[in-house]
XYZ file of C-alpha atoms in Angstrom:
612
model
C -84.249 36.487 -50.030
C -86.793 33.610 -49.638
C -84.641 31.743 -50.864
C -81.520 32.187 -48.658
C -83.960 32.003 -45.642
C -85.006 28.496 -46.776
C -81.065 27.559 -47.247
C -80.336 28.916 -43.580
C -82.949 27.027 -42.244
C -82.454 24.078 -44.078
C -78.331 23.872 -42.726
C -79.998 25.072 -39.129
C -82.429 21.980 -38.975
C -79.871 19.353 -40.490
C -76.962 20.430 -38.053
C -79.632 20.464 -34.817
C -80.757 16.959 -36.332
C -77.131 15.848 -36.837
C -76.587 16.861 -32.962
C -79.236 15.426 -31.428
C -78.382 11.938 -33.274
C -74.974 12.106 -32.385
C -75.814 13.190 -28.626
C -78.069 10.288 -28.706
C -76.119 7.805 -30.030
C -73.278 8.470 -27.545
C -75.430 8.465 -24.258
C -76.811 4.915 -25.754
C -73.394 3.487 -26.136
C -71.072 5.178 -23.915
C -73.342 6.657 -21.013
C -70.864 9.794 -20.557
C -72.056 13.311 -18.879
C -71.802 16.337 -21.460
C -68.501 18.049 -20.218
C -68.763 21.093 -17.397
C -67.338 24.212 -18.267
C -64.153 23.743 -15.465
C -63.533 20.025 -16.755
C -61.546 19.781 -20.212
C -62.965 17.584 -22.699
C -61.119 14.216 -22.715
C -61.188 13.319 -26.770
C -59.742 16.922 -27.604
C -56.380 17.046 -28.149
C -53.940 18.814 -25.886
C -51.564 22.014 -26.525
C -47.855 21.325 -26.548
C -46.256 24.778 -26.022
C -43.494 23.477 -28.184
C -44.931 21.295 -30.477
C -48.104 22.511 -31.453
C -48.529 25.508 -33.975
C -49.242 28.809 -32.873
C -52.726 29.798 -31.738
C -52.779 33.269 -33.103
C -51.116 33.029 -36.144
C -49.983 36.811 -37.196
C -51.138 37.851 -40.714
C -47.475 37.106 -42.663
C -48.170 33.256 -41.237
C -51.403 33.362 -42.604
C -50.471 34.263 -45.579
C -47.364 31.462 -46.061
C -50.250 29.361 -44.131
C -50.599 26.321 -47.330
C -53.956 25.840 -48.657
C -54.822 22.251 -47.188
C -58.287 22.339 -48.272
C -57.034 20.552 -51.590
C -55.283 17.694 -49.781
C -57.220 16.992 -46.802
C -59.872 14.975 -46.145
C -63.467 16.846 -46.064
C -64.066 17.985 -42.724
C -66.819 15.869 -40.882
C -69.012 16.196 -37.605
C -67.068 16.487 -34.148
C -69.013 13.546 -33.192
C -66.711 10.839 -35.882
C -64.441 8.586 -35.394
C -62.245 9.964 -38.501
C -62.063 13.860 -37.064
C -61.212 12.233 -33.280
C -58.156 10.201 -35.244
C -57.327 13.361 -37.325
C -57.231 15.401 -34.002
C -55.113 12.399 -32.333
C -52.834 12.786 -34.872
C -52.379 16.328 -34.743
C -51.813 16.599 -30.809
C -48.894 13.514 -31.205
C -46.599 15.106 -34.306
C -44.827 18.468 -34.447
C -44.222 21.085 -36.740
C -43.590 18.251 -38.842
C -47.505 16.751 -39.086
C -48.299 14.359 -42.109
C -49.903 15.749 -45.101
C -53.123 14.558 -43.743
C -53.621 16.756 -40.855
C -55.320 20.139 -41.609
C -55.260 22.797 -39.087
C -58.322 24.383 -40.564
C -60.054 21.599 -38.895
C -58.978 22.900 -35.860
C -60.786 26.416 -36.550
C -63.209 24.804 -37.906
C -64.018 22.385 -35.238
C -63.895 25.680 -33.043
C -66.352 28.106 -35.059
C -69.237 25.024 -34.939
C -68.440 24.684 -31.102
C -68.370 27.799 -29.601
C -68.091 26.263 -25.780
C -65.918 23.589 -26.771
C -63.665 26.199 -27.870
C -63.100 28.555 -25.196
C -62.987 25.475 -22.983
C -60.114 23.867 -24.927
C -58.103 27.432 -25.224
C -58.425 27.521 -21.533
C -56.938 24.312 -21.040
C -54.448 24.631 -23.450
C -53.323 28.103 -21.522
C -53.511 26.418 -18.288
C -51.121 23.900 -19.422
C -48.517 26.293 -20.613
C -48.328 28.422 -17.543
C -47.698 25.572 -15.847
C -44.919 24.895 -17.867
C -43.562 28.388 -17.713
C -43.573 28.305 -14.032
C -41.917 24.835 -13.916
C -39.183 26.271 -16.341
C -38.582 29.841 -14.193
C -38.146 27.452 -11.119
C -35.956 25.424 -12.536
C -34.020 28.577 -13.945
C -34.008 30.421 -10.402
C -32.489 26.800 -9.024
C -29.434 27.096 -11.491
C -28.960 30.409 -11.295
C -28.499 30.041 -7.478
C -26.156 27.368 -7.750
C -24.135 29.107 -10.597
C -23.487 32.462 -8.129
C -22.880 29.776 -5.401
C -20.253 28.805 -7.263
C -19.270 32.100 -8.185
C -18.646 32.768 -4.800
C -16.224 29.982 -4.006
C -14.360 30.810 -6.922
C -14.193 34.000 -5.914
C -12.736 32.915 -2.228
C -10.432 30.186 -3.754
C -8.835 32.690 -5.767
C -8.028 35.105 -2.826
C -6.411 32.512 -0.720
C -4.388 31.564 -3.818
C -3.143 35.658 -4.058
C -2.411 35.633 -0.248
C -0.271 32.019 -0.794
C 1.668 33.387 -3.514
C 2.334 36.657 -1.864
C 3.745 35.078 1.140
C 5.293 32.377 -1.210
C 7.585 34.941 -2.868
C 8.438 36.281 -0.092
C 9.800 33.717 1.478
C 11.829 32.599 -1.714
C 13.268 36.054 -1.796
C 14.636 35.545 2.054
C 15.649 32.385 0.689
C 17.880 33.523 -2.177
C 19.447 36.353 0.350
C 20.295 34.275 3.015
C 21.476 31.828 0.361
C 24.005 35.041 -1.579
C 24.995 35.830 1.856
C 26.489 32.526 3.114
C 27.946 32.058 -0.186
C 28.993 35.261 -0.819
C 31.227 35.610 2.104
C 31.887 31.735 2.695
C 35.549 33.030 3.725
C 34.589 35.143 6.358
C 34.371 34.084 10.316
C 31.284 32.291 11.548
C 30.110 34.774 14.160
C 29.923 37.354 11.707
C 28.322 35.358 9.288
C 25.457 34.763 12.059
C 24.813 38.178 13.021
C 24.377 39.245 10.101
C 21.742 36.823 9.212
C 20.091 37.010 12.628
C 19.644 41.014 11.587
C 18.294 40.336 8.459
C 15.461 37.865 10.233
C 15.033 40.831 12.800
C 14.217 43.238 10.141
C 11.527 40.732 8.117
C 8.070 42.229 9.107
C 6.578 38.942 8.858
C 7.040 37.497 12.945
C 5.160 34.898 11.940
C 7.582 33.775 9.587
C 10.841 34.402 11.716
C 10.831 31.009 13.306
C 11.311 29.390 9.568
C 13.646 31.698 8.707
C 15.554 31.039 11.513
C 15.556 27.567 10.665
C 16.747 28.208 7.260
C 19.622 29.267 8.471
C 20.641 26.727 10.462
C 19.814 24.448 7.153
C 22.635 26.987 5.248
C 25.107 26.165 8.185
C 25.125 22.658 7.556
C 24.817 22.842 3.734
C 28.001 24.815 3.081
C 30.452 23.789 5.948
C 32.821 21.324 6.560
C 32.021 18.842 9.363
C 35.305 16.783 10.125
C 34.944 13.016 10.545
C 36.275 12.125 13.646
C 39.952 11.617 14.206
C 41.725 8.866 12.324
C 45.257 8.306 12.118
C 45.384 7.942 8.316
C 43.565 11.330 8.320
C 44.541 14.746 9.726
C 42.200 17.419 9.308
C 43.443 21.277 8.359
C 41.657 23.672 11.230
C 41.193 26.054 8.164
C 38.485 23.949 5.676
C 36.172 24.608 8.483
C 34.499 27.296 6.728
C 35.709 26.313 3.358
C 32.059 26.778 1.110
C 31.739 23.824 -0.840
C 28.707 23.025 -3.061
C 25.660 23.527 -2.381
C 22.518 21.480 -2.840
C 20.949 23.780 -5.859
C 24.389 23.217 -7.134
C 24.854 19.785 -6.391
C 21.724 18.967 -8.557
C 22.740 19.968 -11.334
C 22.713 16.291 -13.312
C 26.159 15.436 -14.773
C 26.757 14.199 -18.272
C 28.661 11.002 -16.620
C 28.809 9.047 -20.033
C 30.747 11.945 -21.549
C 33.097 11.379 -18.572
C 33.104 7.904 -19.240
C 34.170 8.914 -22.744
C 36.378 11.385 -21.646
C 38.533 8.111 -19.986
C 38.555 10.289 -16.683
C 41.265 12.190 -16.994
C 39.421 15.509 -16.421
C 36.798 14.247 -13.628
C 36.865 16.153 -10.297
C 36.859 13.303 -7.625
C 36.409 15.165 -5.256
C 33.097 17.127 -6.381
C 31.359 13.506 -6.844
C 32.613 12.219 -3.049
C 31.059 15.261 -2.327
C 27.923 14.753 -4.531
C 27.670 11.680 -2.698
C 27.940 12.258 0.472
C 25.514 15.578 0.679
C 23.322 14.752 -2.178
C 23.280 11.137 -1.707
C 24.292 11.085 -5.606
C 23.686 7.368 -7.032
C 25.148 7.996 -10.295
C 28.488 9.242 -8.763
C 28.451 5.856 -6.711
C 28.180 3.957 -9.249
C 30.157 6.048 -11.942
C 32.988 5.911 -9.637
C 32.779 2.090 -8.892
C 32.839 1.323 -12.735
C 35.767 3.574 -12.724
C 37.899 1.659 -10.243
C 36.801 -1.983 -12.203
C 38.817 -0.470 -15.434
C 41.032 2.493 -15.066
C 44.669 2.793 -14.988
C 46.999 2.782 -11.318
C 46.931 6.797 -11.745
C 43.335 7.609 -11.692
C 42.746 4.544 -8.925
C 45.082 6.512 -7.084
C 43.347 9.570 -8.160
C 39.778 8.110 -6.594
C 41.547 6.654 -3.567
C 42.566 10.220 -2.286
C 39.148 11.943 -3.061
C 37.666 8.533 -1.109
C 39.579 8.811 1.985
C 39.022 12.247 2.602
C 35.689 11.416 3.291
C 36.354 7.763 4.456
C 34.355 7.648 7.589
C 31.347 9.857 5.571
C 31.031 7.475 2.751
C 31.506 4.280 5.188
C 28.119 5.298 6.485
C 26.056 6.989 3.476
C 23.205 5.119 1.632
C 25.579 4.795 -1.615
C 28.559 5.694 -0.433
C 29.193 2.578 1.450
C 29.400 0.719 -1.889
C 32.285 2.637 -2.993
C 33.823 1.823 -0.074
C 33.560 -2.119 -0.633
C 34.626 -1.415 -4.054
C 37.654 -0.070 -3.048
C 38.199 -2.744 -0.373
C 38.144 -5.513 -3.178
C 40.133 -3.786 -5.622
C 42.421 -1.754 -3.971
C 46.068 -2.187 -3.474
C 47.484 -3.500 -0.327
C 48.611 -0.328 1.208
C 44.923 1.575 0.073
C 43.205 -1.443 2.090
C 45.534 -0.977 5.062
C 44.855 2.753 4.602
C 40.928 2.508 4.458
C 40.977 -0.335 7.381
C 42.968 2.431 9.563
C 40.222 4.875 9.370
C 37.738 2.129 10.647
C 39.843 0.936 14.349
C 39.443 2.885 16.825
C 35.096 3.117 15.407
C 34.627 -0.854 14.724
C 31.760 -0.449 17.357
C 30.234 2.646 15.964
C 30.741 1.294 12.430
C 29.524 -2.303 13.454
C 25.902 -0.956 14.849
C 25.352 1.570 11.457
C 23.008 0.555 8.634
C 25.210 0.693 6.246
C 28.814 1.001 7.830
C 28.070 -3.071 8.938
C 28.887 -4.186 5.334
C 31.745 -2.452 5.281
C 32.930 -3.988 8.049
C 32.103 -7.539 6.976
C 33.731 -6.146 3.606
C 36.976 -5.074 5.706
C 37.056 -8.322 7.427
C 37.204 -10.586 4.552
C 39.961 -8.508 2.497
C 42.487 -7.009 5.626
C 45.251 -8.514 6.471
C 45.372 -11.199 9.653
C 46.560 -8.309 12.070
C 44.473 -5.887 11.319
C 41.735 -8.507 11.322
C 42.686 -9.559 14.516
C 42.396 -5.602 16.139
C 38.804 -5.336 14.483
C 37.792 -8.387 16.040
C 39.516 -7.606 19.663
C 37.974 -4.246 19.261
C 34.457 -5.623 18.595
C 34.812 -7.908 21.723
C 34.909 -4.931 23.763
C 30.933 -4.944 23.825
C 30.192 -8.354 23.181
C 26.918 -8.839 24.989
C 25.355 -4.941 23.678
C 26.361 -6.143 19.953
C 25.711 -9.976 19.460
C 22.289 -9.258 19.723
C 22.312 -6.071 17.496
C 20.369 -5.845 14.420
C 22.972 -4.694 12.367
C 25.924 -5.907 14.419
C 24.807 -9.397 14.434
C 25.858 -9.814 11.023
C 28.755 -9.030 11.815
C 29.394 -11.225 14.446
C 28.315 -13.888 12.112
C 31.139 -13.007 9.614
C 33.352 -13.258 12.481
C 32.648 -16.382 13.227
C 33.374 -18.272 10.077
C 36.743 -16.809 10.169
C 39.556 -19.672 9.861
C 43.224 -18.159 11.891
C 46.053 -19.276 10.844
C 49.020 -17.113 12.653
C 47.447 -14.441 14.447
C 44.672 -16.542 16.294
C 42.400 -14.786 18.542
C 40.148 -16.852 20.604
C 36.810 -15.217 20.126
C 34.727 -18.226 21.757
C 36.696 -17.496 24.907
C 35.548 -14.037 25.043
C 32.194 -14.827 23.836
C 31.440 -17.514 26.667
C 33.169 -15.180 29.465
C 30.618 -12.533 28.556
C 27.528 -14.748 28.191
C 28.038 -17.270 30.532
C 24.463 -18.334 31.315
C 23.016 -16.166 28.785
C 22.629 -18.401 26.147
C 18.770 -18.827 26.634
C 18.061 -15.312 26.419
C 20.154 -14.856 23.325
C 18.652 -17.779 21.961
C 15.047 -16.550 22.493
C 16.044 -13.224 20.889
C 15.439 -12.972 17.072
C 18.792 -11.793 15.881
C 20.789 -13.976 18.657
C 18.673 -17.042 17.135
C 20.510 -16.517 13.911
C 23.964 -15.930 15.755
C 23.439 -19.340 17.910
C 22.705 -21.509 14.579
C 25.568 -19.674 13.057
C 28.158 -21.061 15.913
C 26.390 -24.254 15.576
C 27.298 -24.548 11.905
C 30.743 -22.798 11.804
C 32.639 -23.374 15.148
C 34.428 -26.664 15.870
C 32.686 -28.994 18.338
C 35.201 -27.560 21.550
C 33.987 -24.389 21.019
C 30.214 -24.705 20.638
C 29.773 -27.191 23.386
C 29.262 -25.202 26.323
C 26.472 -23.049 24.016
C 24.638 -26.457 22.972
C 24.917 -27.841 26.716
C 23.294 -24.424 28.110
C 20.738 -24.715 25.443
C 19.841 -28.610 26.020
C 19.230 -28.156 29.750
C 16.214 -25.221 28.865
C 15.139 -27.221 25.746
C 11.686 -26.604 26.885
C 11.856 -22.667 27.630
C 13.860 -22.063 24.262
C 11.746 -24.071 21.963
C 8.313 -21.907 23.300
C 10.306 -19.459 22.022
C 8.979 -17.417 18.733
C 13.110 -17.259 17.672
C 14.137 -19.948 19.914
C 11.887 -23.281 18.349
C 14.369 -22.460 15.334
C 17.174 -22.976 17.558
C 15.868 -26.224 18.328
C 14.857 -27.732 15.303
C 18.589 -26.926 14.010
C 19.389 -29.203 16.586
C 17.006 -31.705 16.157
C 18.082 -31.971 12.396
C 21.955 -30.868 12.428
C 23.562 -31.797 15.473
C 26.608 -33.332 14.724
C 26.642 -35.769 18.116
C 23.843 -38.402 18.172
C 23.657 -38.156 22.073
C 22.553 -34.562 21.568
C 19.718 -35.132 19.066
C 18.778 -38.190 21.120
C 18.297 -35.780 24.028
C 16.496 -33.665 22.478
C 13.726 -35.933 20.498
C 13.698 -37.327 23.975
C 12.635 -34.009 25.236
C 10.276 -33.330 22.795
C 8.661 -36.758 23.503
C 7.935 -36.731 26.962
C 6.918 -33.375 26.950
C 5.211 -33.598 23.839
C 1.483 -33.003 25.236
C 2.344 -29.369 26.601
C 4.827 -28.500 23.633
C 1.916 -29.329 21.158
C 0.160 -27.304 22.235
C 2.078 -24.207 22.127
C 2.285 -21.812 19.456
C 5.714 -22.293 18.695
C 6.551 -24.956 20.313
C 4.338 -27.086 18.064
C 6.431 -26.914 15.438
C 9.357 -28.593 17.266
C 6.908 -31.120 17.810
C 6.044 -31.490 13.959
C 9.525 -31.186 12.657
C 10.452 -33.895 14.890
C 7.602 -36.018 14.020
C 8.982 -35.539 10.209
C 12.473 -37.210 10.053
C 12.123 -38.996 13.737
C 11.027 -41.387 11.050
C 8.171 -44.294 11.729
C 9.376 -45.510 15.151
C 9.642 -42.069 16.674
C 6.017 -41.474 15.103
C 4.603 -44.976 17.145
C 6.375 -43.874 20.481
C 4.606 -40.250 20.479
C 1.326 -41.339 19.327
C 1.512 -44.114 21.969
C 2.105 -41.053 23.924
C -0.177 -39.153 23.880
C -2.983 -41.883 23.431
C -2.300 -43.380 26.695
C -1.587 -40.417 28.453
C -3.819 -37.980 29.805
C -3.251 -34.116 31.100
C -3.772 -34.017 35.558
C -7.111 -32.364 35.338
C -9.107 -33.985 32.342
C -10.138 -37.807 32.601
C -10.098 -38.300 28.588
C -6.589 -39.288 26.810
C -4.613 -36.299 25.460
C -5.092 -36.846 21.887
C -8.521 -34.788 22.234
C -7.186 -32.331 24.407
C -4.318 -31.881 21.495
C -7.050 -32.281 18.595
C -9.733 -29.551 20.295
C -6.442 -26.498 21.145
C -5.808 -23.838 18.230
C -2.587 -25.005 17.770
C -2.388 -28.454 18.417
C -4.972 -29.701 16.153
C -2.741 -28.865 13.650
C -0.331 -31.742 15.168
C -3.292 -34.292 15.240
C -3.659 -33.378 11.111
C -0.110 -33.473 10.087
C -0.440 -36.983 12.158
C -3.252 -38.258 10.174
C -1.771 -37.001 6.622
C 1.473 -38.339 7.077
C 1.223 -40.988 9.651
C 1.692 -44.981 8.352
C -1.740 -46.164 7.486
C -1.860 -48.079 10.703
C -1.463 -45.580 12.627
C -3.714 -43.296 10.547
C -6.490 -45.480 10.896
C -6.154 -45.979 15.213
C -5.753 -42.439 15.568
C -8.897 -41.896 14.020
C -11.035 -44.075 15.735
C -10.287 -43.006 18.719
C -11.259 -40.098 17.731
C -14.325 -40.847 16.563
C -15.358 -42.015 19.902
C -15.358 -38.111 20.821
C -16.701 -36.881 17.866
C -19.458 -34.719 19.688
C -16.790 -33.093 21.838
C -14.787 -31.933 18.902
C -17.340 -30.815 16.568
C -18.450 -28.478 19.364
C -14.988 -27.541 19.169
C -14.081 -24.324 17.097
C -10.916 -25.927 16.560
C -12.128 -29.811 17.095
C -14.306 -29.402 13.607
C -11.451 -29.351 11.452
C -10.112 -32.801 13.463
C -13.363 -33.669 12.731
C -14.027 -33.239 9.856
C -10.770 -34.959 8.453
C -10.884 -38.224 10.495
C -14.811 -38.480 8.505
C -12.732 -37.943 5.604
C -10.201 -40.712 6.543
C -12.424 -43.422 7.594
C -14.647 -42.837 4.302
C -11.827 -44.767 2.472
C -12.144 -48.031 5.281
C -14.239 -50.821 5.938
C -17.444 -49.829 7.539
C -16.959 -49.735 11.055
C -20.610 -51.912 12.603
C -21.193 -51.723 16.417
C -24.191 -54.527 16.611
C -22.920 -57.017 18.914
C -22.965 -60.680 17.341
C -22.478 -63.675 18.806
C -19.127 -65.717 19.394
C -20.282 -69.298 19.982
């Protein structure tokens, strides 16, 4: 008993003299406060909720727990450097810690230090209900947004049931209106309506009657027979009125045309594919059928040439169609030309203004005979000034002109100038009667185009401002076929070359003439416009030119292409206003070129010297 007493208070006095050393030894070195009981001490490690082992272990843990007393290193005061490294250690790995780390050290640590203990556990809690708050935040945040989006799911997929709903039932009105009008295709048209018109009384939908009603008016045009207007090489039968032909659905169906190809046409319904083309807008019939006509015997062109002019005037002026019709034009026989063309008089002008009926047309005049040619033409000039101008027509027109008579003449310039006497400017300032002016200029003989180059030549100025007309007039300048006229008209362009420069279109009269009026034409217009100056400004032109938005483009096609003389006055003279143009938005390019230019010359000195 003695004897244990002695032990106790031997281990008492060394660990209370082991204390006070190490207490001592830090406030010497470190000067730090002994830690409160709120603040956490700052060497101890700290308690990852998912990292760190369990705090309580349970008894079965215990027992698996391995016996590290045999590998680590002997446990030493709280106070060394080795246990605050061990501890270090242990708060930085996970479940997988090196074999040096001993959690006994831990409890250890804890049964010498009572206080640093509960202050440590304390902290350690703290830190994971923080974390467990953090987390059920972040869980009540996504489990908001996930019923948010529940919720529009929810109300997408009800509008989506109410769309299909009314969906199907409009298809079903769909397919009975459709049975109907094919069903009883041979009855009369007014029963055929009331009896649709009852059916969209009955639908409980009011909302939807309007569309219905509309659909109707869709199956009207879809399966009946629209006749083309009258032709003399085509008399409609009063009873295909209310024939049913194909419908669309029908129509859509895609055709195996290689097997017809194959099948050397001799079982092909021509007229299903006129009709193919002409409701569906069918390519593939188009072109099946024009490949057809390049190789097939006289039978089956015969064959396609009654399906075609059936539906002459309909094909004339559909998308495709209209190529079928050329086709046939070029490789028809005489009297299926003559046939085709008869379809067309009496609608040249209708035909001649359509998109796609105006090729035909040009197609019609090239292959007809003289005397037909000659009643599409006399027909045209019925509405000469409505159709020379014409987008489409104008083409036509063109074709017209190039046309060489040789015994059934028709003198189209005399009808022409009768209905545009004194016209010619406007037509030459519009953009598709620019086109039809060059066109005479190039194709009529030099009686016929006079009076249109005269009228032109007396408003040079007015046409070439012109966005279509300047085209006009640079034709002139570079094809007339009389010197006298492009004399007058480089002539023009010269002495009113300070106000046409500087124009938007009109400038480029002024640079085409510039480019083949050759050298002496380029000394006479920069003498021009160097020597000249405009009524209200005191400097020359050439400035006024170099500083507008469109003429200094002028003054730099002058210096770029100009003989190097004259390159080299221009720009000094410029130079001498080289503060007005580089205040110029439009000067600094002018500018900037002549300091380009005179780079490559002598230096230029201004010090006066003496002569004598």
């Amino acid at each position: 008993m003695l004897a244990t007493n002695v032990n106790l208070s031997h281990k008492v006095h060394v660990h209370a003299h082991a204390t006070a050393h190490h207490h001592a030894h830090a406030h010497h070195h470190h000067h730090h406060h002994e830690p409160s009981a709120q603040e956490a001490p700052r060497d101890l490690p700290k308690y990852d909720l998912f990292k760190s082992t369990a705090l309580f272990p349970n008894k079965q843990q215990q027992q698996q727990q391995i016996d590290w007393s045999k590998t680590a290193t002997p446990h030493t005061h709280y106070g060394s450097s080795n246990n605050n490294r061990d501890m270090s250690a242990a708060s930085s790995h996970d479940l997988g810690v090196p074999a040096s780390y001993s959690p006994q050290e831990d409890s250890a640590l804890y049964n010498d230090n009572p206080s640093y203990s509960s202050d440590i556990l304390m902290h350690q809690l703290k830190q994971a209900t923080e974390l467990i708050q953090h987390l059920r935040q972040r869980v009540g945040l996504l489990t908001d947004e996930v019923q948010q989006k529940q919720q529009t799911i929810q109300t997408l997929q009800q509008a989506l049931t109410v769309k299909d709903i009314k969906l199907k039932e409009q298809t079903h009105r769909y397919l009975s209106l459709s049975q109907m009008i094919y069903c009883n295709g041979n009855n009369s048209a007014p029963a055929l309506q009331d009896r649709a018109s009852m059916m969209i009384d009955n639908t409980s939908d009011k909302a939807a009657r309007p569309s219905y009603a509309q659909e109707l008016d869709m199956m009207r045009g879809r399966y009946v027979n629209t006749p083309p207007p009258d032709s003399p090489a085509i008399v409609m039968d009063p009873a295909t009125k209310w024939q049913p032909r194909l419908s669309i659905d029908e129509g859509d169906k895609k055709m195996d045309y290689k097997r017809l190809a194959m099948d050397k046409g001799f079982n092909v319904d021509w007229d299903v594919l006129v009709q193919r083309i002409t409701k569906n807008a069918d390519q593939q019939a188009s072109l099946f059928m024009q490949q057809k006509l390049k190789a097939c015997s006289p039978e089956q062109k015969q064959a396609i040439f009654f399906a075609v002019r059936k539906d002459a005037y309909a094909l004339m002026t559909n998308r495709f169609g209209n190529f079928l019709v050329q086709r046939l034009f070029e490789l028809g026989s005489p009297d299926q030309i003559q046939a085709l063309a008869n379809v067309m008089l009496g609608h040249v002008l209708t035909l001649t203004c359509e998109p796609f009926a105006c090729h035909v047309v040009q197609k019609a005049l090239d292959t007809v005979n003289e005397e037909t040619r000659a009643a599409i033409v006399k027909e045209l000039c019925h509405k000469i000034p409505e159709t020379i101008t014409h987008k489409y027509a104008c083409h036509v027109w063109q074709r017209v002109f190039e046309i060489r008579w040789i015994n059934h003449p028709v003198a189209v310039m005399q009808y022409v100038h009768q209905a545009l006497k004194g016209k010619w400017t406007n037509v030459a300032l519009d953009e598709t009667g620019s086109l039809v002016i060059q066109n005479i200029f190039e194709s009529m003989a030099e009686t016929d185009k006079r009076l249109v180059l005269d009228e032109i030549l007396r408003h040079i100025n007015v046409v070439a401002k012109g966005q279509w007309g300047n085209w006009v007039i640079q034709h002139i300048l570079e094809q007339a076929e009389q010197r006298k006229d492009r004399e007058f008209a480089f002539d023009a362009v010269l002495n009113c070359g300070i106000e046409l420069s500087m124009d938007q279109y009109a400038s480029k009269v002024v640079e085409k003439a510039l480019s083949i009026g050759g050298p002496c034409y380029m000394e006479k217009f920069i003498h021009h416009i160097t020597t000249e100056s405009r009524s209200h400004r005191p400097r020359i032109a050439l400035i006024d030119i170099a500083s507008d938005q469109y003429g200094n483009y002028v003054v730099q096609w002058i210096i770029n292409n100009a003989p190097e003389e004259h390159k080299v006055n221009v720009c000094r003279l410029i130079k001498r206003h080289m503060v007005s143009l580089r205040s110029s938005k439009y000067g600094q390019r002018v500018a900037f070129l002549v300091d380009k230019t005179l780079k490559s010359q002598d230096a230029i000195t201004t010090y006066p010297t003496s002569t004598g």
